[in-house]
């Protein structure tokens, strides 16, 4: 039997006063559509998954707003009209895809990051939260839970979630690395687990086809990672108190599980200075970690304003 092609979930855009959303174009800056400029790379929008469409919309209701950000070096922002016309037709016509990534917080305030396998077509060997595509009929929360289980073996049906923020992601991530091939909006979903890092670590089963490493990072290390990138404003953290290495669970070339101490220096590489093939934390991940720090700081202060799922 022939395999039925999976329906792609695409980004749709709607400004105030418009009666219905329209599909986003591949060469269109999503942040720019909502008022982003050359020097303004973050806006606040509403976000809803409706009829298998991710609808981003203008709203004055603060309780519906979440941050939508792009890096200053976003290729779509700097794409000339001449370069845009040279893109393959199938690329130009594919629209803007949607991904979901899970910022999983343990009971004792650790966050899980995974390392994308070296054979992945986009962002190989980059440290990111578990995540992937959205399937037809899924909610953002359902997609996040499914991807978390598929990549790490962690089945957490009891976890509720909020939207931390949205990231406009393009691959390759800079124009000097080649013309854009993929354009995504990544929805970062925050899940709060009822278990500790140790309990969840014992249940970890990495899916070698997608990830080859995983690590639980405490708040102090997360703060240092988020503050290491100039893209994240308002965060400062001294690295003097950060350990030289962090412990990771990795898969060796034979697929066997082992532990490895990895230099924390790798986590602090500024995104704009990283080589394409260099192991690092992605810019979008640093944005999501910065949002998580703001989330838990607000939670302790009794102020929790996140997009609902």
Coordinates of N, CA and C in Angstrom, one line a residue, residues 91-259:
X91 N 10.7 25.6 -3.4 CA 11.0 26.2 -2.1 C 10.1 27.4 -1.9
X92 N 10.0 28.3 -2.9 CA 9.2 29.5 -2.8 C 7.8 29.1 -2.4
X93 N 7.3 28.0 -3.0 CA 5.8 27.7 -2.8 C 5.5 26.9 -1.6
X94 N 6.5 26.5 -0.8 CA 6.3 25.6 0.3 C 5.6 26.3 1.6
X95 N 5.6 27.6 1.6 CA 5.1 28.3 2.8 C 6.0 28.2 4.0
X96 N 5.5 28.6 5.1 CA 6.3 28.6 6.4 C 5.8 27.5 7.3
X97 N 6.7 26.6 7.6 CA 6.3 25.4 8.4 C 6.2 25.7 9.8
X98 N 5.7 24.7 10.6 CA 5.6 24.9 12.0 C 6.3 23.8 12.8
X99 N 7.0 24.1 13.8 CA 7.6 23.1 14.7 C 7.2 23.4 16.1
X100 N 7.3 22.4 16.9 CA 7.0 22.6 18.4 C 8.2 22.0 19.1
X101 N 8.7 22.7 20.1 CA 9.8 22.2 21.0 C 9.4 22.3 22.4
X102 N 9.8 21.4 23.2 CA 9.4 21.3 24.6 C 10.5 21.7 25.6
X103 N 10.2 22.7 26.3 CA 11.1 23.1 27.4 C 10.6 22.4 28.7
X104 N 11.2 21.2 29.0 CA 10.7 20.4 30.1 C 11.4 20.8 31.3
X105 N 10.6 21.2 32.3 CA 11.2 21.6 33.6 C 10.8 20.5 34.6
X106 N 11.8 20.1 35.4 CA 11.6 19.0 36.4 C 11.1 19.7 37.7
X107 N 10.7 18.8 38.6 CA 10.3 19.3 39.9 C 11.4 20.1 40.6
X108 N 12.6 19.7 40.4 CA 13.8 20.4 41.1 C 14.5 21.4 40.1
X109 N 13.7 21.9 39.2 CA 14.1 23.0 38.3 C 15.4 22.7 37.5
X110 N 15.3 21.6 36.8 CA 16.3 21.3 35.7 C 15.6 21.3 34.4
X111 N 16.3 21.7 33.3 CA 15.7 21.7 32.0 C 16.4 20.7 31.1
X112 N 15.7 20.0 30.3 CA 16.3 18.9 29.4 C 16.6 19.5 28.0
X113 N 17.9 19.3 27.6 CA 18.3 19.6 26.2 C 18.8 18.4 25.6
X114 N 18.5 18.3 24.3 CA 19.0 17.1 23.5 C 19.9 17.6 22.4
X115 N 20.8 16.7 22.0 CA 21.7 17.0 20.8 C 21.2 16.3 19.6
X116 N 20.9 17.1 18.5 CA 20.5 16.5 17.3 C 21.5 15.6 16.7
X117 N 21.1 14.5 16.1 CA 22.1 13.5 15.6 C 22.9 14.1 14.4
X118 N 24.1 13.7 14.2 CA 25.0 14.2 13.2 C 24.4 14.0 11.8
X119 N 23.5 13.1 11.6 CA 23.0 12.8 10.2 C 21.8 13.7 9.9
X120 N 21.3 14.5 10.8 CA 20.1 15.3 10.5 C 20.4 16.3 9.4
X121 N 19.4 16.6 8.6 CA 19.6 17.5 7.4 C 19.8 18.9 7.9
X122 N 19.1 19.3 8.9 CA 19.1 20.7 9.4 C 19.6 20.7 10.9
X123 N 20.5 21.6 11.1 CA 21.1 21.8 12.5 C 21.7 20.6 13.1
X124 N 22.5 19.8 12.4 CA 23.1 18.6 13.1 C 24.0 19.0 14.2
X125 N 24.1 18.2 15.3 CA 24.9 18.3 16.4 C 24.6 19.6 17.2
X126 N 23.5 20.2 17.1 CA 23.1 21.3 17.8 C 22.2 20.9 19.0
X127 N 22.4 21.6 20.1 CA 21.7 21.3 21.3 C 20.4 22.1 21.4
X128 N 19.3 21.4 21.5 CA 17.9 22.0 21.4 C 17.0 21.3 22.4
X129 N 15.8 21.8 22.7 CA 14.8 21.1 23.4 C 14.2 20.0 22.5
X130 N 13.7 18.9 23.0 CA 13.1 17.9 22.2 C 11.9 18.5 21.4
X131 N 11.7 18.1 20.1 CA 10.7 18.7 19.4 C 10.6 18.2 17.9
X132 N 9.7 18.7 17.2 CA 9.5 18.3 15.8 C 8.3 18.9 15.2
X133 N 7.7 18.2 14.3 CA 6.5 18.6 13.5 C 5.2 18.4 14.3
X134 N 4.1 19.0 13.8 CA 2.8 18.8 14.3 C 2.0 17.9 13.3
X135 N 1.4 16.9 13.8 CA 0.6 16.0 13.0 C -0.8 16.5 12.9
X136 N -1.5 16.2 11.8 CA -2.9 16.6 11.5 C -3.8 16.2 12.7
X137 N -4.6 17.2 13.2 CA -5.5 16.9 14.3 C -4.9 17.1 15.7
X138 N -3.6 17.3 15.8 CA -3.0 17.4 17.1 C -3.1 18.9 17.6
X139 N -3.1 19.0 18.9 CA -2.9 20.3 19.5 C -1.4 20.5 19.7
X140 N -1.0 21.8 20.1 CA 0.4 22.0 20.3 C 0.9 21.2 21.5
X141 N 0.1 21.0 22.5 CA 0.5 20.3 23.7 C 0.6 18.8 23.3
X142 N -0.3 18.3 22.6 CA -0.2 16.8 22.1 C 1.0 16.6 21.3
X143 N 1.3 17.5 20.4 CA 2.5 17.4 19.5 C 3.7 17.4 20.4
X144 N 3.8 18.3 21.3 CA 5.0 18.4 22.2 C 5.2 17.2 23.0
X145 N 4.1 16.6 23.6 CA 4.2 15.4 24.4 C 4.7 14.2 23.5
X146 N 4.1 14.1 22.3 CA 4.5 13.0 21.4 C 5.9 13.1 21.0
X147 N 6.4 14.3 20.6 CA 7.8 14.4 20.2 C 8.7 14.1 21.4
X148 N 8.3 14.6 22.5 CA 9.2 14.3 23.7 C 9.3 12.8 23.9
X149 N 8.2 12.1 23.8 CA 8.2 10.6 24.0 C 9.0 9.9 22.9
X150 N 8.8 10.4 21.7 CA 9.5 9.7 20.5 C 11.0 9.9 20.6
X151 N 11.5 11.1 21.1 CA 12.9 11.3 21.1 C 13.6 10.9 22.3
X152 N 12.9 10.9 23.5 CA 13.6 10.6 24.8 C 12.9 9.5 25.5
X153 N 11.8 8.9 25.1 CA 11.2 7.9 25.8 C 10.4 8.3 27.0
X154 N 10.3 9.6 27.3 CA 9.6 10.2 28.4 C 8.1 10.4 28.1
X155 N 7.2 9.6 28.7 CA 5.8 9.7 28.5 C 5.2 10.4 29.7
X156 N 4.8 11.7 29.5 CA 4.3 12.5 30.6 C 2.9 13.1 30.3
X157 N 1.9 12.2 30.2 CA 0.6 12.6 29.9 C -0.1 13.6 30.8
X158 N 0.4 13.6 32.1 CA -0.2 14.5 33.1 C 0.3 15.9 33.0
X159 N 1.4 16.2 32.3 CA 2.0 17.5 32.2 C 1.1 18.5 31.5
X160 N 0.8 19.6 32.1 CA 0.1 20.7 31.4 C 1.2 21.6 30.8
X161 N 0.7 22.5 29.9 CA 1.7 23.3 29.2 C 1.3 24.7 28.9
X162 N 2.2 25.6 28.7 CA 2.0 27.0 28.3 C 3.0 27.3 27.1
X163 N 2.6 28.3 26.3 CA 3.5 28.7 25.2 C 4.5 29.7 25.8
X164 N 5.8 29.4 25.8 CA 6.8 30.4 26.2 C 7.1 31.5 25.2
X165 N 7.1 31.1 24.0 CA 7.4 32.1 22.9 C 7.5 31.4 21.6
X166 N 7.7 32.2 20.5 CA 7.7 31.8 19.1 C 9.1 32.3 18.6
X167 N 9.7 31.4 17.7 CA 11.0 31.8 17.2 C 10.9 31.6 15.6
X168 N 11.3 32.6 14.9 CA 11.3 32.5 13.4 C 12.7 31.9 13.0
X169 N 12.7 30.7 12.5 CA 13.9 30.0 12.3 C 14.0 29.7 10.8
X170 N 15.2 29.9 10.3 CA 15.5 29.7 8.9 C 16.8 28.8 8.8
X171 N 16.8 27.9 7.8 CA 18.0 27.1 7.6 C 18.4 27.2 6.1
X172 N 19.7 27.4 5.8 CA 20.8 27.7 6.7 C 20.5 29.0 7.5
X173 N 21.1 29.1 8.7 CA 20.8 30.2 9.6 C 21.3 31.6 9.2
X174 N 22.3 31.6 8.2 CA 22.9 32.9 7.8 C 23.0 32.8 6.2
X175 N 22.9 34.0 5.6 CA 23.0 34.0 4.1 C 24.3 33.6 3.6
X176 N 25.4 33.8 4.4 CA 26.7 33.5 3.9 C 26.9 31.9 3.9
X177 N 26.0 31.2 4.4 CA 26.0 29.7 4.4 C 25.1 29.1 3.3
X178 N 24.5 30.0 2.5 CA 23.6 29.5 1.4 C 22.2 30.1 1.5
X179 N 21.5 30.0 0.4 CA 20.2 30.6 0.4 C 19.2 29.7 1.2
X180 N 18.1 30.3 1.7 CA 17.2 29.6 2.6 C 16.6 28.4 1.9
X181 N 16.5 27.3 2.7 CA 15.9 26.1 2.2 C 14.7 25.7 3.1
X182 N 14.7 26.1 4.3 CA 13.6 25.9 5.3 C 13.3 27.1 6.1
X183 N 12.0 27.4 6.3 CA 11.5 28.5 7.0 C 10.5 28.0 8.0
X184 N 10.7 28.2 9.3 CA 9.8 27.7 10.3 C 9.4 28.8 11.3
X185 N 8.3 28.6 11.9 CA 8.0 29.2 13.2 C 8.0 28.1 14.2
X186 N 8.9 28.2 15.2 CA 9.0 27.2 16.3 C 8.3 27.7 17.5
X187 N 7.3 26.8 17.9 CA 6.5 27.1 19.1 C 7.2 26.5 20.3
X188 N 7.7 27.2 21.3 CA 8.3 26.7 22.5 C 7.2 26.5 23.5
X189 N 7.0 25.2 23.9 CA 6.0 24.9 24.9 C 6.7 24.5 26.2
X190 N 6.3 25.1 27.3 CA 6.8 24.8 28.6 C 6.0 23.7 29.3
X191 N 6.6 22.6 29.7 CA 6.0 21.6 30.4 C 6.6 21.5 31.8
X192 N 5.8 21.4 32.9 CA 6.3 21.3 34.2 C 6.0 19.9 34.7
X193 N 7.1 19.1 34.9 CA 6.9 17.7 35.3 C 6.8 17.7 36.8
X194 N 6.1 16.6 37.3 CA 6.0 16.4 38.7 C 7.1 15.5 39.3
X195 N 8.0 15.1 38.5 CA 9.1 14.3 38.9 C 10.4 15.0 38.9
X196 N 11.4 14.5 39.7 CA 12.7 15.1 39.8 C 13.5 14.7 38.6
X197 N 14.7 15.5 38.4 CA 15.6 15.2 37.3 C 16.1 13.7 37.4
X198 N 16.4 13.2 38.6 CA 16.9 11.9 38.8 C 15.9 10.8 38.3
X199 N 14.7 11.0 38.7 CA 13.6 10.1 38.3 C 13.5 10.0 36.8
X200 N 13.4 11.2 36.2 CA 13.2 11.2 34.7 C 14.5 10.7 34.0
X201 N 15.7 11.0 34.5 CA 16.9 10.5 33.9 C 16.9 8.9 33.9
X202 N 16.4 8.3 34.9 CA 16.3 6.8 34.9 C 15.3 6.3 33.8
X203 N 14.4 7.1 33.3 CA 13.4 6.7 32.3 C 13.8 7.1 30.9
X204 N 15.0 7.7 30.8 CA 15.4 8.3 29.5 C 15.8 7.2 28.5
X205 N 15.3 7.2 27.3 CA 15.6 6.3 26.2 C 15.7 7.1 24.9
X206 N 17.0 7.4 24.6 CA 17.2 8.3 23.4 C 16.9 7.5 22.1
X207 N 16.3 8.2 21.2 CA 16.0 7.7 19.8 C 17.1 8.1 18.9
X208 N 17.9 7.1 18.6 CA 19.2 7.3 17.8 C 18.9 8.0 16.4
X209 N 17.7 7.8 15.9 CA 17.5 8.3 14.5 C 17.4 9.8 14.6
X210 N 17.2 10.4 15.8 CA 17.0 11.9 15.9 C 17.9 12.6 16.8
X211 N 18.3 11.9 17.9 CA 19.1 12.6 18.9 C 20.2 11.6 19.3
X212 N 21.4 12.1 19.7 CA 22.5 11.3 20.2 C 23.0 11.7 21.5
X213 N 22.3 12.6 22.2 CA 22.8 13.1 23.5 C 21.6 13.8 24.2
X214 N 21.8 13.9 25.5 CA 20.8 14.6 26.4 C 21.4 15.0 27.7
X215 N 21.0 16.1 28.2 CA 21.6 16.6 29.4 C 20.5 17.4 30.2
X216 N 20.6 17.3 31.5 CA 19.7 18.1 32.4 C 20.5 19.3 32.9
X217 N 20.1 20.5 32.7 CA 20.8 21.7 33.1 C 20.1 22.4 34.2
X218 N 20.8 22.8 35.3 CA 20.2 23.5 36.4 C 20.0 25.0 36.0
X219 N 19.3 25.7 36.9 CA 18.9 27.1 36.6 C 20.2 27.9 36.4
X220 N 21.2 27.8 37.2 CA 22.4 28.6 37.1 C 23.1 28.5 35.7
X221 N 23.1 27.2 35.2 CA 23.7 27.0 33.9 C 22.8 27.5 32.8
X222 N 21.5 27.4 33.0 CA 20.6 27.9 32.0 C 20.7 29.4 31.9
X223 N 20.8 30.1 33.0 CA 21.0 31.5 33.0 C 22.3 31.9 32.3
X224 N 23.3 31.2 32.5 CA 24.6 31.5 31.8 C 24.5 31.3 30.3
X225 N 23.9 30.3 29.9 CA 23.7 30.0 28.5 C 22.9 31.1 27.8
X226 N 21.8 31.5 28.4 CA 20.9 32.5 27.9 C 21.6 33.8 27.8
X227 N 22.4 34.1 28.8 CA 23.1 35.4 28.9 C 24.3 35.5 28.0
X228 N 24.7 34.3 27.5 CA 26.0 34.3 26.7 C 25.8 34.8 25.3
X229 N 24.5 35.1 24.9 CA 24.2 35.5 23.5 C 23.7 36.9 23.5
X230 N 24.3 37.8 22.7 CA 23.8 39.2 22.7 C 22.4 39.3 22.2
X231 N 21.8 38.2 21.6 CA 20.4 38.3 21.2 C 19.5 38.4 22.3
X232 N 19.9 37.9 23.5 CA 19.0 37.9 24.7 C 19.3 39.1 25.6
X233 N 18.4 40.1 25.6 CA 18.7 41.3 26.3 C 18.2 41.1 27.8
X234 N 18.8 41.9 28.7 CA 18.3 42.0 30.0 C 18.7 40.8 30.9
X235 N 19.6 39.9 30.4 CA 20.1 38.8 31.2 C 21.6 38.9 31.4
X236 N 22.0 38.9 32.6 CA 23.4 38.8 32.9 C 23.7 37.7 33.9
X237 N 24.9 37.1 33.8 CA 25.2 36.0 34.7 C 26.7 35.8 34.6
X238 N 27.3 35.8 35.8 CA 28.8 35.6 35.9 C 29.0 34.1 35.6
X239 N 30.0 33.8 34.7 CA 30.3 32.5 34.4 C 31.4 31.9 35.4
X240 N 31.8 32.7 36.3 CA 32.9 32.3 37.2 C 32.4 31.1 38.1
X241 N 31.1 31.1 38.4 CA 30.5 30.0 39.2 C 30.0 28.8 38.5
X242 N 30.2 28.8 37.1 CA 29.7 27.8 36.3 C 30.8 26.7 36.2
X243 N 30.4 25.4 36.4 CA 31.4 24.3 36.3 C 32.0 24.3 34.9
X244 N 33.2 23.7 34.8 CA 33.9 23.6 33.5 C 33.2 22.6 32.6
X245 N 32.5 21.6 33.2 CA 31.9 20.5 32.3 C 30.5 20.3 32.8
X246 N 29.7 19.7 32.0 CA 28.4 19.2 32.4 C 28.2 17.7 32.0
X247 N 27.4 17.0 32.7 CA 27.3 15.5 32.5 C 26.2 15.3 31.5
X248 N 26.5 14.5 30.4 CA 25.5 14.2 29.4 C 25.3 12.7 29.2
X249 N 24.2 12.3 28.8 CA 23.9 10.9 28.4 C 24.1 10.9 26.9
X250 N 25.0 10.1 26.3 CA 25.2 10.1 24.9 C 25.1 8.7 24.3
X251 N 24.9 8.6 23.0 CA 24.9 7.4 22.3 C 26.3 7.3 21.5
X252 N 27.0 6.3 21.7 CA 28.3 6.1 20.9 C 27.9 5.7 19.5
X253 N 28.9 5.6 18.6 CA 28.6 5.2 17.2 C 27.9 3.8 17.1
X254 N 28.1 3.0 18.1 CA 27.4 1.7 18.1 C 26.0 1.7 18.7
X255 N 25.6 2.9 19.1 CA 24.2 3.1 19.7 C 24.2 2.7 21.1
X256 N 25.3 2.5 21.8 CA 25.3 2.2 23.2 C 25.3 3.4 24.0
X257 N 24.6 3.4 25.2 CA 24.4 4.5 26.1 C 25.6 4.6 27.0
X258 N 26.1 5.8 27.1 CA 27.2 6.1 28.0 C 27.1 7.5 28.5
X259 N 27.8 7.8 29.6 CA 27.9 9.2 30.1 C 29.2 9.9 29.7

